[in-house]
Each structure stands twice: as structure tokens, then as C-alpha cells.
């Protein structure tokens, strides 16, 4: 009787022990980088896609995975609205645009259809996009994450083998509070943070002055506080917005643009850090 009790308590202990997750790599790519933001609307998707093409400009073969199941933005950002095909009815062939292989939930559902899914459905969709897409011969896949620290972040952090994460923020205090949460989540789940990017850092007026609309140095200081690399500033620039709206990201349509050069600097740091 007492032996049985001991046995049961062992099982209980095992159940309660922290789970060891098996991290599955995304096949067909040498590297997987998450571009994340703790808050919505800070320009994460814009930065992710421009960074992807800045890496392509450095000679890398890129893939872009839009992991925002509820609010996919890739179809608009590269003006692509086809349905991915499948040869065996199981694995999806990624779409191709501007020599980038692309996958997004937005390719699979109608643009107007709201995604009213619960967590487990999102996790299952993410598993399809990370394990059942025939990515081929990529140097790097840039994953555009949804904002926050929810199901998608946890799924990637615990179940997908990722090589690093980049956190995008604006320099205002409100956004930075969430950034700190994001940093801690990646640190706790063992995902290497490659660095922080300060988006919408300033607006350069016709008078040549830089106007720091969202404050100054906030992201840089947060990087210092948590001992992370600061990767660079991206200003508010109309061409970034308009190129995104046209479906041809600035770093692709105009690699010599002053803002594309800032992305190039960041891409070089990322390339050096692990590729
Ligand atoms: P998020 O992915 O964080 O929700 P988006 O990338 O969708 O943000 O950007 C929100 C809006 O801000 C978009 O209209 C985008 O074109 C614009 N935007 C983002 N970053 C910049 C920037 N640095 N300069 C100008 N517009 C920007």
C-alpha cells in the first residue's frame, strides 16, 4: 500500500516537472529569425519585410513566413493573392514573389474572412506553416510574428528551432514596457535575442531637422538595460509607407534609398551574427 503511494507521487512529480520541448527545425532553410514586437502598430511587419529584402540584397536566399494568423499582412505588403498549391494534398508549396518564398494564412483564407479561432486552432495552423511548407534551399526565413506574448510566441519559442529573434519598437515609454516583457519571454524560453530595432525614431522635415515624435533613445536604453544589442534606428519616412502600400517593399524597389541603406546596416549585423 505504502509502495503504491510512493509510485503515484513519482508520477505526479514527473507530470509537474517543467516540460522539455522538442524544437523542430523548419526544413529547407539554414536559419530562422523571428521579427517580433510586444505592441501592435509599431511597424513590425514593415521592418520585417524590408529587413528580409535587405538580406536578399546581401546575396541571401530568403523566405518570409507571416505568422500573424489573425491579421496577416504579407499578401498586401508584396501584393500577392494566390492560393498555394499542394502536390500530395498535405504539404504546401510556398508562393514566390521577388525571388522570395512566401507563406501566410492570408493566402489560404479570403481577405474579408475574420479568423475567429481559439488557441489550439492557431497552434495547429502554425504547425502546418512551419512543418508542412516545402521551403526550398533558403539561407534564411524571416518570420513576421503577431504582436504580444501569446500562443504564437510560445509555440515558436518552445516548439520551433529558431536561430534568433529581433524585437522592434518605437521609442515611447508605453511601447517599451511591453518590450521588456518580450525580452523576458525570449530569455526564459531560451531564444537568442539578436537585438532591438528602433522604428519611427524620427521624422526629417524639409528644414533638415530630425523631429523625435515618439521620444528619444528609449529602445537603445532598453537594449543596454537588458544587455542586448541595439541594431539601429529607422525613421518615419513616407516612402516606406507608400512602397508597402504598393506591394513592393522599399529595400526591394529602391535598395539605394537612404532608408534602405539603414536596413542594409542592420542586415549586415544580422548576417554577421550567425549566418
Ligand atoms: P505592425 O506590424 O507593428 O502592426 P505595420 O508594419 O503594419 O505595423 O505598420 C503600421 C503602419 O505604419 C503601416 O501603414 C506602415 O506602412 C507604417 N509604417 C511602419 N513603419 C514606418 C516608418 N518607419 N515610416 C513610415 N511609415 C511606417
Short mmCIF file of C-alpha atoms and ligand atoms in Angstrom, two decimals:
data_model
loop_
_atom_site.label_atom_id
_atom_site.label_comp_id
_atom_site.label_asym_id
_atom_site.label_seq_id
_atom_site.Cartn_x
_atom_site.Cartn_y
_atom_site.Cartn_z
CA UNK A 1 0.00 0.00 0.00
CA UNK A 2 2.68 2.46 1.02
CA UNK A 3 4.80 1.39 -2.02
CA UNK A 4 1.90 2.22 -4.30
CA UNK A 5 1.68 5.67 -2.74
CA UNK A 6 5.36 6.33 -3.47
CA UNK A 7 4.84 5.24 -7.08
CA UNK A 8 1.91 7.62 -7.52
CA UNK A 9 3.78 10.56 -6.09
CA UNK A 10 6.66 9.90 -8.52
CA UNK A 11 4.27 10.05 -11.44
CA UNK A 12 2.81 13.25 -10.10
CA UNK A 13 6.27 14.74 -9.85
CA UNK A 14 7.04 13.79 -13.42
CA UNK A 15 3.84 15.42 -14.60
CA UNK A 16 4.58 18.61 -12.76
CA UNK A 17 8.22 18.79 -13.83
CA UNK A 18 8.95 21.51 -16.42
CA UNK A 19 8.26 20.07 -19.85
CA UNK A 20 11.21 19.56 -22.16
CA UNK A 21 10.08 20.72 -25.56
CA UNK A 22 11.39 19.21 -28.75
CA UNK A 23 12.23 22.05 -31.08
CA UNK A 24 11.56 21.09 -34.69
CA UNK A 25 13.52 22.98 -37.33
CA UNK A 26 11.79 24.46 -40.34
CA UNK A 27 13.01 22.32 -43.23
CA UNK A 28 14.52 23.93 -46.31
CA UNK A 29 16.23 26.83 -44.54
CA UNK A 30 19.58 27.25 -42.84
CA UNK A 31 18.32 29.94 -40.46
CA UNK A 32 15.04 31.08 -38.98
CA UNK A 33 14.70 34.54 -37.47
CA UNK A 34 11.66 35.88 -35.68
CA UNK A 35 10.77 39.55 -36.02
CA UNK A 36 8.66 40.39 -33.05
CA UNK A 37 7.13 43.36 -31.33
CA UNK A 38 5.49 43.49 -27.99
CA UNK A 39 2.93 46.03 -29.19
CA UNK A 40 0.86 46.34 -32.38
CA UNK A 41 1.30 49.20 -34.82
CA UNK A 42 4.99 49.86 -34.18
CA UNK A 43 5.87 48.92 -37.75
CA UNK A 44 7.00 45.33 -37.13
CA UNK A 45 5.69 43.94 -40.44
CA UNK A 46 7.19 46.86 -42.36
CA UNK A 47 10.55 46.31 -40.68
CA UNK A 48 10.36 42.52 -41.15
CA UNK A 49 9.74 42.67 -44.87
CA UNK A 50 12.29 45.41 -45.54
CA UNK A 51 14.86 43.54 -43.50
CA UNK A 52 14.12 40.37 -45.47
CA UNK A 53 14.84 42.11 -48.78
CA UNK A 54 17.87 43.89 -47.29
CA UNK A 55 19.21 40.39 -46.51
CA UNK A 56 18.37 39.35 -50.07
CA UNK A 57 20.34 42.37 -51.34
CA UNK A 58 23.33 40.91 -49.46
CA UNK A 59 23.04 37.79 -51.60
CA UNK A 60 20.98 35.57 -49.32
CA UNK A 61 18.09 33.40 -50.46
CA UNK A 62 15.12 34.45 -48.36
CA UNK A 63 11.78 33.13 -47.24
CA UNK A 64 9.11 35.16 -45.48
CA UNK A 65 6.66 33.50 -43.14
CA UNK A 66 3.78 35.63 -41.96
CA UNK A 67 2.87 34.04 -38.63
CA UNK A 68 0.12 36.52 -37.80
CA UNK A 69 -2.80 34.18 -38.17
CA UNK A 70 -5.41 36.74 -37.03
CA UNK A 71 -4.11 39.69 -39.03
CA UNK A 72 -1.89 38.55 -41.91
CA UNK A 73 -0.23 41.42 -43.74
CA UNK A 74 2.12 39.69 -46.20
CA UNK A 75 -0.44 39.41 -49.06
CA UNK A 76 -0.75 43.22 -49.06
CA UNK A 77 2.92 44.00 -48.43
CA UNK A 78 4.02 42.10 -51.54
CA UNK A 79 0.73 42.24 -53.44
CA UNK A 80 0.23 38.52 -53.70
CA UNK A 81 -3.09 36.83 -53.52
CA UNK A 82 -2.82 33.36 -54.99
CA UNK A 83 -3.62 30.13 -53.23
CA UNK A 84 -0.59 27.94 -52.50
CA UNK A 85 -0.72 24.58 -54.31
CA UNK A 86 -0.13 21.15 -52.91
CA UNK A 87 1.00 18.11 -54.88
CA UNK A 88 0.16 15.48 -52.30
CA UNK A 89 -2.75 17.23 -50.57
CA UNK A 90 -0.63 17.60 -47.42
CA UNK A 91 2.42 19.80 -47.94
CA UNK A 92 2.04 23.31 -49.33
CA UNK A 93 4.29 24.83 -51.97
CA UNK A 94 5.23 28.37 -50.89
CA UNK A 95 4.35 31.20 -53.25
CA UNK A 96 7.16 33.13 -54.88
CA UNK A 97 7.49 36.88 -55.35
CA UNK A 98 10.61 38.97 -55.99
CA UNK A 99 12.66 35.74 -55.61
CA UNK A 100 11.37 35.30 -52.06
CA UNK A 101 9.43 32.21 -50.99
CA UNK A 102 6.37 33.33 -49.05
CA UNK A 103 3.70 31.80 -46.83
CA UNK A 104 0.86 33.45 -44.97
CA UNK A 105 -2.50 32.46 -43.57
CA UNK A 106 -3.74 35.31 -45.75
CA UNK A 107 -3.04 33.16 -48.85
CA UNK A 108 -5.25 30.40 -47.50
CA UNK A 109 -8.35 32.31 -46.42
CA UNK A 110 -10.37 35.04 -48.04
CA UNK A 111 -9.17 38.57 -47.16
CA UNK A 112 -12.56 39.50 -45.72
CA UNK A 113 -12.91 36.36 -43.60
CA UNK A 114 -12.35 37.11 -39.93
CA UNK A 115 -10.22 34.49 -38.16
CA UNK A 116 -12.34 33.57 -35.17
CA UNK A 117 -10.12 30.78 -33.90
CA UNK A 118 -9.26 29.51 -30.48
CA UNK A 119 -5.68 28.88 -29.35
CA UNK A 120 -5.43 25.19 -30.36
CA UNK A 121 -6.52 26.02 -33.94
CA UNK A 122 -3.90 28.74 -34.16
CA UNK A 123 -1.24 26.34 -32.91
CA UNK A 124 -2.30 23.76 -35.48
CA UNK A 125 -2.16 26.39 -38.27
CA UNK A 126 1.34 27.37 -37.12
CA UNK A 127 2.44 23.75 -37.18
CA UNK A 128 1.22 23.50 -40.78
CA UNK A 129 3.09 26.66 -41.74
CA UNK A 130 6.33 25.57 -40.06
CA UNK A 131 6.30 21.83 -40.79
CA UNK A 132 4.18 21.35 -43.90
CA UNK A 133 5.50 24.01 -46.23
CA UNK A 134 8.03 22.93 -48.83
CA UNK A 135 10.56 25.71 -48.27
CA UNK A 136 13.49 25.02 -50.54
CA UNK A 137 17.12 25.99 -50.45
CA UNK A 138 16.71 29.09 -48.23
CA UNK A 139 19.53 30.78 -46.33
CA UNK A 140 17.10 32.45 -44.01
CA UNK A 141 13.38 32.61 -43.27
CA UNK A 142 12.16 35.82 -41.67
CA UNK A 143 9.11 35.17 -39.53
CA UNK A 144 6.78 38.12 -39.09
CA UNK A 145 5.27 37.41 -35.67
CA UNK A 146 1.98 38.80 -34.36
CA UNK A 147 2.37 41.38 -31.58
CA UNK A 148 2.44 40.35 -27.93
CA UNK A 149 3.47 37.29 -25.97
CA UNK A 150 0.64 34.90 -26.79
CA UNK A 151 0.14 31.44 -28.31
CA UNK A 152 2.19 32.13 -31.43
CA UNK A 153 5.22 33.37 -29.50
CA UNK A 154 5.08 30.42 -27.14
CA UNK A 155 4.67 27.92 -29.98
CA UNK A 156 7.71 29.32 -31.78
CA UNK A 157 9.77 29.68 -28.63
CA UNK A 158 9.04 26.18 -27.36
CA UNK A 159 8.45 24.05 -30.44
CA UNK A 160 10.29 25.54 -33.40
CA UNK A 161 14.04 25.62 -33.72
CA UNK A 162 14.77 29.30 -34.22
CA UNK A 163 18.17 30.92 -34.54
CA UNK A 164 17.25 34.25 -33.07
CA UNK A 165 14.68 36.93 -32.50
CA UNK A 166 14.65 40.64 -33.26
CA UNK A 167 12.40 42.97 -31.32
CA UNK A 168 11.00 46.08 -33.00
CA UNK A 169 9.65 49.01 -31.02
CA UNK A 170 9.00 52.72 -31.18
CA UNK A 171 10.90 54.69 -28.54
CA UNK A 172 7.87 55.73 -26.48
CA UNK A 173 7.53 54.53 -22.87
CA UNK A 174 4.21 52.82 -23.47
CA UNK A 175 5.70 50.54 -26.13
CA UNK A 176 8.89 49.96 -24.14
CA UNK A 177 7.09 48.49 -21.16
CA UNK A 178 5.86 45.69 -23.40
CA UNK A 179 9.30 45.28 -24.97
CA UNK A 180 10.69 44.39 -21.56
CA UNK A 181 8.06 41.66 -21.29
CA UNK A 182 9.00 40.41 -24.76
CA UNK A 183 12.70 40.28 -23.84
CA UNK A 184 11.96 38.29 -20.72
CA UNK A 185 9.77 35.83 -22.60
CA UNK A 186 12.50 35.06 -25.13
CA UNK A 187 15.14 34.89 -22.40
CA UNK A 188 13.04 32.48 -20.36
CA UNK A 189 12.32 30.23 -23.32
CA UNK A 190 15.95 30.19 -24.42
CA UNK A 191 15.54 32.08 -27.71
CA UNK A 192 18.59 34.17 -28.50
CA UNK A 193 17.72 37.84 -28.95
CA UNK A 194 19.80 39.17 -31.85
CA UNK A 195 18.93 42.74 -31.00
CA UNK A 196 16.43 45.58 -30.85
CA UNK A 197 15.38 47.94 -33.65
CA UNK A 198 14.03 51.42 -33.03
CA UNK A 199 11.36 52.14 -35.67
CA UNK A 200 9.79 55.56 -36.28
CA UNK A 201 12.78 57.08 -34.45
CA UNK A 202 12.45 60.49 -36.04
CA UNK A 203 10.95 62.37 -38.94
CA UNK A 204 13.25 64.50 -41.03
CA UNK A 205 11.45 67.68 -42.05
CA UNK A 206 12.02 69.78 -45.18
CA UNK A 207 14.14 72.02 -42.95
CA UNK A 208 16.56 69.08 -42.48
CA UNK A 209 15.78 68.85 -38.77
CA UNK A 210 15.07 65.49 -37.13
CA UNK A 211 11.84 65.55 -35.14
CA UNK A 212 11.72 62.83 -32.45
CA UNK A 213 7.99 62.33 -32.44
CA UNK A 214 7.89 59.26 -30.19
CA UNK A 215 10.70 60.31 -27.86
CA UNK A 216 14.38 59.57 -27.91
CA UNK A 217 16.81 56.75 -27.08
CA UNK A 218 14.14 54.62 -25.39
CA UNK A 219 14.89 51.44 -27.34
CA UNK A 220 18.65 51.96 -27.10
CA UNK A 221 18.40 52.38 -23.33
CA UNK A 222 16.21 49.29 -23.01
CA UNK A 223 18.79 47.30 -25.01
CA UNK A 224 21.51 48.50 -22.63
CA UNK A 225 19.42 47.74 -19.55
CA UNK A 226 18.93 44.12 -20.64
CA UNK A 227 22.39 43.73 -22.13
CA UNK A 228 21.10 43.22 -25.69
CA UNK A 229 22.47 44.54 -28.94
CA UNK A 230 20.93 47.69 -30.38
CA UNK A 231 20.67 47.12 -34.13
CA UNK A 232 19.69 50.57 -35.40
CA UNK A 233 17.21 53.38 -35.98
CA UNK A 234 14.64 53.54 -38.80
CA UNK A 235 12.99 56.95 -39.31
CA UNK A 236 9.39 57.68 -40.22
CA UNK A 237 9.54 58.01 -43.98
CA UNK A 238 6.71 58.36 -46.42
CA UNK A 239 8.48 56.15 -48.97
CA UNK A 240 8.49 53.27 -46.52
CA UNK A 241 4.75 53.57 -46.11
CA UNK A 242 3.95 54.14 -49.79
CA UNK A 243 6.17 51.29 -51.03
CA UNK A 244 4.47 48.98 -48.54
CA UNK A 245 1.07 50.12 -49.77
CA UNK A 246 2.13 49.50 -53.38
CA UNK A 247 3.20 45.97 -52.54
CA UNK A 248 6.88 46.47 -53.36
CA UNK A 249 8.98 46.98 -50.21
CA UNK A 250 11.44 49.88 -50.30
CA UNK A 251 14.56 47.75 -49.86
CA UNK A 252 13.45 45.76 -52.92
CA UNK A 253 12.13 48.58 -55.12
CA UNK A 254 14.86 51.07 -54.20
CA UNK A 255 17.88 49.48 -52.47
CA UNK A 256 19.85 52.74 -52.75
CA UNK A 257 17.27 54.81 -50.86
CA UNK A 258 18.67 56.41 -47.67
CA UNK A 259 16.29 54.32 -45.56
CA UNK A 260 17.19 51.12 -47.45
CA UNK A 261 20.81 51.80 -46.51
CA UNK A 262 19.83 51.85 -42.84
CA UNK A 263 18.18 48.46 -43.32
CA UNK A 264 21.34 47.29 -45.07
CA UNK A 265 23.42 48.17 -42.00
CA UNK A 266 21.08 46.18 -39.79
CA UNK A 267 21.02 43.26 -42.25
CA UNK A 268 24.84 43.17 -42.24
CA UNK A 269 24.89 42.92 -38.44
CA UNK A 270 22.38 40.08 -38.54
CA UNK A 271 24.24 38.27 -41.29
CA UNK A 272 27.49 38.51 -39.34
CA UNK A 273 25.94 37.35 -36.12
CA UNK A 274 25.06 33.84 -37.20
CA UNK A 275 24.85 33.01 -40.88
P1 LIG B 1 2.79 46.36 -37.09
O1 LIG B 1 3.25 45.17 -37.88
O2 LIG B 1 3.68 46.64 -35.93
O3 LIG B 1 1.35 46.31 -36.70
P2 LIG B 1 2.94 47.80 -39.61
O4 LIG B 1 4.26 47.37 -40.14
O5 LIG B 1 1.71 47.20 -40.19
O6 LIG B 1 2.93 47.66 -38.01
O7 LIG B 1 2.91 49.38 -39.72
C1 LIG B 1 1.78 50.15 -39.37
C2 LIG B 1 1.66 51.31 -40.36
O8 LIG B 1 2.77 52.18 -40.20
C3 LIG B 1 1.69 50.89 -41.82
O9 LIG B 1 0.82 51.73 -42.53
C4 LIG B 1 3.13 51.12 -42.27
O10 LIG B 1 3.25 51.40 -43.65
C5 LIG B 1 3.50 52.32 -41.42
N1 LIG B 1 4.94 52.36 -41.04
C6 LIG B 1 5.62 51.49 -40.30
N2 LIG B 1 6.89 51.88 -40.10
C7 LIG B 1 7.00 53.07 -40.74
C8 LIG B 1 8.06 54.02 -40.92
N3 LIG B 1 9.27 53.81 -40.37
N4 LIG B 1 7.81 55.12 -41.67
C9 LIG B 1 6.59 55.33 -42.23
N5 LIG B 1 5.56 54.50 -42.08
C10 LIG B 1 5.75 53.38 -41.35
#
